[in-house]
């Protein structure tokens, strides 16, 4: 605006009046200012305008760029934010970038609301973040925090998976967990509880893993070294399940004839014909919409209280699960 004022030979205050379409300038002066703005290709600084009013109307989103399920949610967040009149900034965490740095970067850019996908930070830190911005956490809850929580009913999804496998005659069902994530803990505990409900305590086995293909391949390698393979494997997510499938297939193990495999998330790859993975579908779009709505409500409604939303998942049965193979030595159980 100072550049426009200089070129038009008027004060910055007068330029501001004209840009705000307020009275106080003659038609000749108004035309001169607008021509100067056009010659300079002037664009209003929306962020500066909002900050002058005490608002940034910007939401920050923390994501792990390697997780395809989170990538699906981001598109919905952008669409819903635009409809609500908000901008979105992304900040990624990962093996080479500390999660706190990613969150603090969003706060430093004056994001007045944050949506964090499956954060790993300790609860004390997240409680402090909730004091600095309207906070919504997707995938886990934080006790005593003034934060919204949006998550899937993971225990339900795992119970559905175990129920499906047991109905197919499986008993030796192994679970590969997802590592440090809060969702991994819930899924692990749900697996143990579901196995016990079916009186399969003796078959409960949890392999430490992660939400990636390498963890699945590592678990498959360990299982291949045992005397007898389990009849079914439940992976922490679809990427881990794909790693298990790759490891077994390379070793000549037939899926699902020798081993059934179940994933979690229903990522786009799962439905491809060559993969055809049985998996638990989370409603990524609805999770994202609810997270955005909670965050905007806290910012735009004076008396809004933090809320919690739990969305039911759905088991999608495809081609990687089938009736359990015979497991007696006479049946030639694969190694």
PDB file of N, CA, C and O in Angstrom, residues 101-158:
ATOM      1  N   UNK A 101       8.722 -29.868  17.029  1.00  0.00           N
ATOM      2  CA  UNK A 101       9.130 -28.824  16.093  1.00  0.00           C
ATOM      3  C   UNK A 101       8.040 -28.573  15.061  1.00  0.00           C
ATOM      4  O   UNK A 101       7.770 -27.422  14.682  1.00  0.00           O
ATOM      5  N   UNK A 102       7.433 -29.652  14.608  1.00  0.00           N
ATOM      6  CA  UNK A 102       6.372 -29.515  13.604  1.00  0.00           C
ATOM      7  C   UNK A 102       5.177 -28.754  14.178  1.00  0.00           C
ATOM      8  O   UNK A 102       4.585 -27.898  13.508  1.00  0.00           O
ATOM      9  N   UNK A 103       4.813 -29.048  15.429  1.00  0.00           N
ATOM     10  CA  UNK A 103       3.681 -28.372  16.058  1.00  0.00           C
ATOM     11  C   UNK A 103       4.019 -26.909  16.349  1.00  0.00           C
ATOM     12  O   UNK A 103       3.216 -25.998  16.089  1.00  0.00           O
ATOM     13  N   UNK A 104       5.219 -26.674  16.876  1.00  0.00           N
ATOM     14  CA  UNK A 104       5.608 -25.305  17.197  1.00  0.00           C
ATOM     15  C   UNK A 104       5.705 -24.448  15.935  1.00  0.00           C
ATOM     16  O   UNK A 104       5.435 -23.237  15.972  1.00  0.00           O
ATOM     17  N   UNK A 105       6.073 -25.053  14.815  1.00  0.00           N
ATOM     18  CA  UNK A 105       6.119 -24.306  13.553  1.00  0.00           C
ATOM     19  C   UNK A 105       4.734 -23.807  13.179  1.00  0.00           C
ATOM     20  O   UNK A 105       4.565 -22.673  12.710  1.00  0.00           O
ATOM     21  N   UNK A 106       3.719 -24.633  13.389  1.00  0.00           N
ATOM     22  CA  UNK A 106       2.350 -24.207  13.095  1.00  0.00           C
ATOM     23  C   UNK A 106       1.927 -23.060  14.007  1.00  0.00           C
ATOM     24  O   UNK A 106       1.305 -22.087  13.556  1.00  0.00           O
ATOM     25  N   UNK A 107       2.262 -23.167  15.279  1.00  0.00           N
ATOM     26  CA  UNK A 107       1.899 -22.098  16.216  1.00  0.00           C
ATOM     27  C   UNK A 107       2.636 -20.800  15.888  1.00  0.00           C
ATOM     28  O   UNK A 107       2.087 -19.705  16.028  1.00  0.00           O
ATOM     29  N   UNK A 108       3.887 -20.930  15.429  1.00  0.00           N
ATOM     30  CA  UNK A 108       4.657 -19.725  15.092  1.00  0.00           C
ATOM     31  C   UNK A 108       4.088 -19.009  13.882  1.00  0.00           C
ATOM     32  O   UNK A 108       4.319 -17.811  13.693  1.00  0.00           O
ATOM     33  N   UNK A 109       3.343 -19.719  13.048  1.00  0.00           N
ATOM     34  CA  UNK A 109       2.688 -19.100  11.899  1.00  0.00           C
ATOM     35  C   UNK A 109       1.278 -18.631  12.245  1.00  0.00           C
ATOM     36  O   UNK A 109       0.445 -18.429  11.364  1.00  0.00           O
ATOM     37  N   UNK A 110       1.035 -18.448  13.531  1.00  0.00           N
ATOM     38  CA  UNK A 110      -0.208 -17.874  14.041  1.00  0.00           C
ATOM     39  C   UNK A 110      -1.444 -18.703  13.691  1.00  0.00           C
ATOM     40  O   UNK A 110      -2.526 -18.143  13.446  1.00  0.00           O
ATOM     41  N   UNK A 111      -1.299 -20.018  13.662  1.00  0.00           N
ATOM     42  CA  UNK A 111      -2.478 -20.870  13.490  1.00  0.00           C
ATOM     43  C   UNK A 111      -3.301 -20.807  14.772  1.00  0.00           C
ATOM     44  O   UNK A 111      -2.788 -21.094  15.858  1.00  0.00           O
ATOM     45  N   UNK A 112      -4.549 -20.445  14.648  1.00  0.00           N
ATOM     46  CA  UNK A 112      -5.372 -20.323  15.850  1.00  0.00           C
ATOM     47  C   UNK A 112      -6.083 -21.612  16.204  1.00  0.00           C
ATOM     48  O   UNK A 112      -6.665 -21.744  17.286  1.00  0.00           O
ATOM     49  N   UNK A 113      -6.031 -22.581  15.321  1.00  0.00           N
ATOM     50  CA  UNK A 113      -6.572 -23.902  15.591  1.00  0.00           C
ATOM     51  C   UNK A 113      -5.638 -24.960  15.039  1.00  0.00           C
ATOM     52  O   UNK A 113      -4.998 -24.755  14.007  1.00  0.00           O
ATOM     53  N   UNK A 114      -5.525 -26.087  15.735  1.00  0.00           N
ATOM     54  CA  UNK A 114      -4.649 -27.174  15.294  1.00  0.00           C
ATOM     55  C   UNK A 114      -5.427 -28.476  15.223  1.00  0.00           C
ATOM     56  O   UNK A 114      -6.246 -28.775  16.102  1.00  0.00           O
ATOM     57  N   UNK A 115      -5.153 -29.255  14.182  1.00  0.00           N
ATOM     58  CA  UNK A 115      -5.664 -30.621  14.055  1.00  0.00           C
ATOM     59  C   UNK A 115      -4.444 -31.531  13.965  1.00  0.00           C
ATOM     60  O   UNK A 115      -3.641 -31.403  13.034  1.00  0.00           O
ATOM     61  N   UNK A 116      -4.296 -32.417  14.925  1.00  0.00           N
ATOM     62  CA  UNK A 116      -3.131 -33.295  14.992  1.00  0.00           C
ATOM     63  C   UNK A 116      -3.557 -34.732  14.709  1.00  0.00           C
ATOM     64  O   UNK A 116      -4.380 -35.294  15.424  1.00  0.00           O
ATOM     65  N   UNK A 117      -2.989 -35.315  13.652  1.00  0.00           N
ATOM     66  CA  UNK A 117      -3.284 -36.698  13.310  1.00  0.00           C
ATOM     67  C   UNK A 117      -2.357 -37.633  14.084  1.00  0.00           C
ATOM     68  O   UNK A 117      -1.133 -37.623  13.889  1.00  0.00           O
ATOM     69  N   UNK A 118      -2.929 -38.434  14.970  1.00  0.00           N
ATOM     70  CA  UNK A 118      -2.191 -39.450  15.727  1.00  0.00           C
ATOM     71  C   UNK A 118      -0.872 -38.937  16.307  1.00  0.00           C
ATOM     72  O   UNK A 118       0.196 -39.500  16.043  1.00  0.00           O
ATOM     73  N   UNK A 119      -0.900 -37.884  17.108  1.00  0.00           N
ATOM     74  CA  UNK A 119       0.358 -37.369  17.676  1.00  0.00           C
ATOM     75  C   UNK A 119       0.957 -38.339  18.684  1.00  0.00           C
ATOM     76  O   UNK A 119       0.237 -39.047  19.397  1.00  0.00           O
ATOM     77  N   UNK A 120       2.286 -38.355  18.742  1.00  0.00           N
ATOM     78  CA  UNK A 120       3.004 -39.231  19.665  1.00  0.00           C
ATOM     79  C   UNK A 120       3.462 -38.494  20.927  1.00  0.00           C
ATOM     80  O   UNK A 120       3.923 -39.124  21.875  1.00  0.00           O
ATOM     81  N   UNK A 121       3.345 -37.168  20.942  1.00  0.00           N
ATOM     82  CA  UNK A 121       3.841 -36.375  22.058  1.00  0.00           C
ATOM     83  C   UNK A 121       3.135 -36.759  23.361  1.00  0.00           C
ATOM     84  O   UNK A 121       1.982 -37.193  23.358  1.00  0.00           O
ATOM     85  N   UNK A 122       3.847 -36.553  24.473  1.00  0.00           N
ATOM     86  CA  UNK A 122       3.278 -36.883  25.767  1.00  0.00           C
ATOM     87  C   UNK A 122       2.102 -35.956  26.088  1.00  0.00           C
ATOM     88  O   UNK A 122       1.997 -34.841  25.578  1.00  0.00           O
ATOM     89  N   UNK A 123       1.245 -36.440  26.964  1.00  0.00           N
ATOM     90  CA  UNK A 123       0.011 -35.719  27.271  1.00  0.00           C
ATOM     91  C   UNK A 123       0.262 -34.333  27.852  1.00  0.00           C
ATOM     92  O   UNK A 123      -0.469 -33.382  27.552  1.00  0.00           O
ATOM     93  N   UNK A 124       1.291 -34.182  28.699  1.00  0.00           N
ATOM     94  CA  UNK A 124       1.563 -32.872  29.306  1.00  0.00           C
ATOM     95  C   UNK A 124       1.818 -31.821  28.236  1.00  0.00           C
ATOM     96  O   UNK A 124       1.332 -30.685  28.334  1.00  0.00           O
ATOM     97  N   UNK A 125       2.588 -32.182  27.223  1.00  0.00           N
ATOM     98  CA  UNK A 125       2.872 -31.224  26.157  1.00  0.00           C
ATOM     99  C   UNK A 125       1.609 -30.882  25.379  1.00  0.00           C
ATOM    100  O   UNK A 125       1.347 -29.709  25.075  1.00  0.00           O
ATOM    101  N   UNK A 126       0.797 -31.892  25.059  1.00  0.00           N
ATOM    102  CA  UNK A 126      -0.424 -31.637  24.297  1.00  0.00           C
ATOM    103  C   UNK A 126      -1.403 -30.782  25.100  1.00  0.00           C
ATOM    104  O   UNK A 126      -2.121 -29.952  24.537  1.00  0.00           O
ATOM    105  N   UNK A 127      -1.423 -30.972  26.411  1.00  0.00           N
ATOM    106  CA  UNK A 127      -2.266 -30.111  27.248  1.00  0.00           C
ATOM    107  C   UNK A 127      -1.806 -28.645  27.162  1.00  0.00           C
ATOM    108  O   UNK A 127      -2.619 -27.724  27.134  1.00  0.00           O
ATOM    109  N   UNK A 128      -0.489 -28.453  27.088  1.00  0.00           N
ATOM    110  CA  UNK A 128       0.025 -27.083  26.964  1.00  0.00           C
ATOM    111  C   UNK A 128      -0.319 -26.490  25.606  1.00  0.00           C
ATOM    112  O   UNK A 128      -0.589 -25.288  25.487  1.00  0.00           O
ATOM    113  N   UNK A 129      -0.333 -27.322  24.562  1.00  0.00           N
ATOM    114  CA  UNK A 129      -0.709 -26.852  23.228  1.00  0.00           C
ATOM    115  C   UNK A 129      -2.172 -26.412  23.224  1.00  0.00           C
ATOM    116  O   UNK A 129      -2.535 -25.405  22.609  1.00  0.00           O
ATOM    117  N   UNK A 130      -3.010 -27.147  23.941  1.00  0.00           N
ATOM    118  CA  UNK A 130      -4.442 -26.828  23.986  1.00  0.00           C
ATOM    119  C   UNK A 130      -4.708 -25.480  24.644  1.00  0.00           C
ATOM    120  O   UNK A 130      -5.774 -24.887  24.430  1.00  0.00           O
ATOM    121  N   UNK A 131      -3.748 -24.982  25.412  1.00  0.00           N
ATOM    122  CA  UNK A 131      -3.899 -23.666  26.030  1.00  0.00           C
ATOM    123  C   UNK A 131      -3.529 -22.533  25.073  1.00  0.00           C
ATOM    124  O   UNK A 131      -3.826 -21.370  25.333  1.00  0.00           O
ATOM    125  N   UNK A 132      -2.867 -22.887  23.964  1.00  0.00           N
ATOM    126  CA  UNK A 132      -2.404 -21.869  23.019  1.00  0.00           C
ATOM    127  C   UNK A 132      -3.199 -21.834  21.725  1.00  0.00           C
ATOM    128  O   UNK A 132      -3.064 -20.894  20.934  1.00  0.00           O
ATOM    129  N   UNK A 133      -3.997 -22.847  21.473  1.00  0.00           N
ATOM    130  CA  UNK A 133      -4.778 -22.908  20.238  1.00  0.00           C
ATOM    131  C   UNK A 133      -5.964 -23.836  20.446  1.00  0.00           C
ATOM    132  O   UNK A 133      -5.937 -24.706  21.327  1.00  0.00           O
ATOM    133  N   UNK A 134      -6.994 -23.650  19.637  1.00  0.00           N
ATOM    134  CA  UNK A 134      -8.109 -24.603  19.647  1.00  0.00           C
ATOM    135  C   UNK A 134      -7.584 -25.922  19.087  1.00  0.00           C
ATOM    136  O   UNK A 134      -7.134 -25.982  17.942  1.00  0.00           O
ATOM    137  N   UNK A 135      -7.636 -26.967  19.889  1.00  0.00           N
ATOM    138  CA  UNK A 135      -6.940 -28.210  19.544  1.00  0.00           C
ATOM    139  C   UNK A 135      -7.908 -29.356  19.340  1.00  0.00           C
ATOM    140  O   UNK A 135      -8.803 -29.587  20.163  1.00  0.00           O
ATOM    141  N   UNK A 136      -7.709 -30.085  18.231  1.00  0.00           N
ATOM    142  CA  UNK A 136      -8.437 -31.325  17.980  1.00  0.00           C
ATOM    143  C   UNK A 136      -7.424 -32.418  17.673  1.00  0.00           C
ATOM    144  O   UNK A 136      -6.552 -32.245  16.821  1.00  0.00           O
ATOM    145  N   UNK A 137      -7.560 -33.533  18.376  1.00  0.00           N
ATOM    146  CA  UNK A 137      -6.644 -34.651  18.202  1.00  0.00           C
ATOM    147  C   UNK A 137      -7.402 -35.795  17.545  1.00  0.00           C
ATOM    148  O   UNK A 137      -8.462 -36.207  18.017  1.00  0.00           O
ATOM    149  N   UNK A 138      -6.860 -36.285  16.463  1.00  0.00           N
ATOM    150  CA  UNK A 138      -7.475 -37.391  15.744  1.00  0.00           C
ATOM    151  C   UNK A 138      -6.714 -38.678  16.081  1.00  0.00           C
ATOM    152  O   UNK A 138      -5.512 -38.767  15.857  1.00  0.00           O
ATOM    153  N   UNK A 139      -7.410 -39.637  16.657  1.00  0.00           N
ATOM    154  CA  UNK A 139      -6.800 -40.936  16.907  1.00  0.00           C
ATOM    155  C   UNK A 139      -6.531 -41.266  18.350  1.00  0.00           C
ATOM    156  O   UNK A 139      -6.286 -42.430  18.677  1.00  0.00           O
ATOM    157  N   UNK A 140      -6.565 -40.292  19.243  1.00  0.00           N
ATOM    158  CA  UNK A 140      -6.313 -40.568  20.654  1.00  0.00           C
ATOM    159  C   UNK A 140      -6.931 -39.478  21.517  1.00  0.00           C
ATOM    160  O   UNK A 140      -7.253 -38.395  21.031  1.00  0.00           O
ATOM    161  N   UNK A 141      -7.103 -39.777  22.779  1.00  0.00           N
ATOM    162  CA  UNK A 141      -7.576 -38.790  23.721  1.00  0.00           C
ATOM    163  C   UNK A 141      -6.446 -38.352  24.637  1.00  0.00           C
ATOM    164  O   UNK A 141      -5.442 -39.051  24.772  1.00  0.00           O
ATOM    165  N   UNK A 142      -6.589 -37.186  25.251  1.00  0.00           N
ATOM    166  CA  UNK A 142      -5.620 -36.676  26.214  1.00  0.00           C
ATOM    167  C   UNK A 142      -6.381 -36.303  27.480  1.00  0.00           C
ATOM    168  O   UNK A 142      -7.181 -35.356  27.455  1.00  0.00           O
ATOM    169  N   UNK A 143      -6.189 -37.021  28.580  1.00  0.00           N
ATOM    170  CA  UNK A 143      -6.928 -36.736  29.812  1.00  0.00           C
ATOM    171  C   UNK A 143      -6.700 -35.301  30.295  1.00  0.00           C
ATOM    172  O   UNK A 143      -5.587 -34.780  30.217  1.00  0.00           O
ATOM    173  N   UNK A 144      -7.770 -34.687  30.752  1.00  0.00           N
ATOM    174  CA  UNK A 144      -7.720 -33.353  31.371  1.00  0.00           C
ATOM    175  C   UNK A 144      -7.268 -32.249  30.414  1.00  0.00           C
ATOM    176  O   UNK A 144      -6.824 -31.193  30.854  1.00  0.00           O
ATOM    177  N   UNK A 145      -7.349 -32.481  29.136  1.00  0.00           N
ATOM    178  CA  UNK A 145      -6.963 -31.448  28.167  1.00  0.00           C
ATOM    179  C   UNK A 145      -8.222 -30.802  27.597  1.00  0.00           C
ATOM    180  O   UNK A 145      -9.231 -31.471  27.369  1.00  0.00           O
ATOM    181  N   UNK A 146      -8.149 -29.493  27.375  1.00  0.00           N
ATOM    182  CA  UNK A 146      -9.279 -28.800  26.744  1.00  0.00           C
ATOM    183  C   UNK A 146      -9.168 -28.973  25.234  1.00  0.00           C
ATOM    184  O   UNK A 146      -9.007 -28.016  24.485  1.00  0.00           O
ATOM    185  N   UNK A 147      -9.220 -30.216  24.806  1.00  0.00           N
ATOM    186  CA  UNK A 147      -9.040 -30.546  23.390  1.00  0.00           C
ATOM    187  C   UNK A 147     -10.172 -31.441  22.923  1.00  0.00           C
ATOM    188  O   UNK A 147     -10.718 -32.245  23.687  1.00  0.00           O
ATOM    189  N   UNK A 148     -10.514 -31.313  21.642  1.00  0.00           N
ATOM    190  CA  UNK A 148     -11.480 -32.217  21.029  1.00  0.00           C
ATOM    191  C   UNK A 148     -10.787 -33.524  20.672  1.00  0.00           C
ATOM    192  O   UNK A 148      -9.588 -33.553  20.377  1.00  0.00           O
ATOM    193  N   UNK A 149     -11.555 -34.596  20.638  1.00  0.00           N
ATOM    194  CA  UNK A 149     -11.034 -35.901  20.242  1.00  0.00           C
ATOM    195  C   UNK A 149     -11.940 -36.505  19.179  1.00  0.00           C
ATOM    196  O   UNK A 149     -13.158 -36.555  19.359  1.00  0.00           O
ATOM    197  N   UNK A 150     -11.337 -36.941  18.091  1.00  0.00           N
ATOM    198  CA  UNK A 150     -12.067 -37.643  17.036  1.00  0.00           C
ATOM    199  C   UNK A 150     -11.314 -38.936  16.750  1.00  0.00           C
ATOM    200  O   UNK A 150     -10.106 -38.911  16.502  1.00  0.00           O
ATOM    201  N   UNK A 151     -12.003 -40.067  16.793  1.00  0.00           N
ATOM    202  CA  UNK A 151     -11.318 -41.336  16.577  1.00  0.00           C
ATOM    203  C   UNK A 151     -12.295 -42.393  16.087  1.00  0.00           C
ATOM    204  O   UNK A 151     -13.513 -42.235  16.176  1.00  0.00           O
ATOM    205  N   UNK A 152     -11.719 -43.459  15.580  1.00  0.00           N
ATOM    206  CA  UNK A 152     -12.518 -44.622  15.224  1.00  0.00           C
ATOM    207  C   UNK A 152     -12.651 -45.531  16.441  1.00  0.00           C
ATOM    208  O   UNK A 152     -11.797 -45.509  17.337  1.00  0.00           O
ATOM    209  N   UNK A 153     -13.693 -46.339  16.451  1.00  0.00           N
ATOM    210  CA  UNK A 153     -13.865 -47.328  17.513  1.00  0.00           C
ATOM    211  C   UNK A 153     -12.982 -48.526  17.165  1.00  0.00           C
ATOM    212  O   UNK A 153     -13.453 -49.553  16.664  1.00  0.00           O
ATOM    213  N   UNK A 154     -11.682 -48.380  17.425  1.00  0.00           N
ATOM    214  CA  UNK A 154     -10.716 -49.404  17.010  1.00  0.00           C
ATOM    215  C   UNK A 154     -10.995 -50.758  17.637  1.00  0.00           C
ATOM    216  O   UNK A 154     -10.776 -51.800  17.008  1.00  0.00           O
ATOM    217  N   UNK A 155     -11.454 -50.761  18.878  1.00  0.00           N
ATOM    218  CA  UNK A 155     -11.751 -52.033  19.535  1.00  0.00           C
ATOM    219  C   UNK A 155     -12.834 -52.796  18.777  1.00  0.00           C
ATOM    220  O   UNK A 155     -12.777 -54.030  18.655  1.00  0.00           O
ATOM    221  N   UNK A 156     -13.800 -52.058  18.233  1.00  0.00           N
ATOM    222  CA  UNK A 156     -14.867 -52.689  17.447  1.00  0.00           C
ATOM    223  C   UNK A 156     -14.303 -53.300  16.167  1.00  0.00           C
ATOM    224  O   UNK A 156     -14.644 -54.427  15.792  1.00  0.00           O
ATOM    225  N   UNK A 157     -13.436 -52.544  15.477  1.00  0.00           N
ATOM    226  CA  UNK A 157     -12.849 -53.050  14.240  1.00  0.00           C
ATOM    227  C   UNK A 157     -12.025 -54.304  14.460  1.00  0.00           C
ATOM    228  O   UNK A 157     -12.095 -55.273  13.682  1.00  0.00           O
ATOM    229  N   UNK A 158     -11.237 -54.327  15.526  1.00  0.00           N
ATOM    230  CA  UNK A 158     -10.423 -55.507  15.833  1.00  0.00           C
ATOM    231  C   UNK A 158     -11.311 -56.678  16.212  1.00  0.00           C
ATOM    232  O   UNK A 158     -11.072 -57.825  15.787  1.00  0.00           O
TER     233      UNK A 158
END
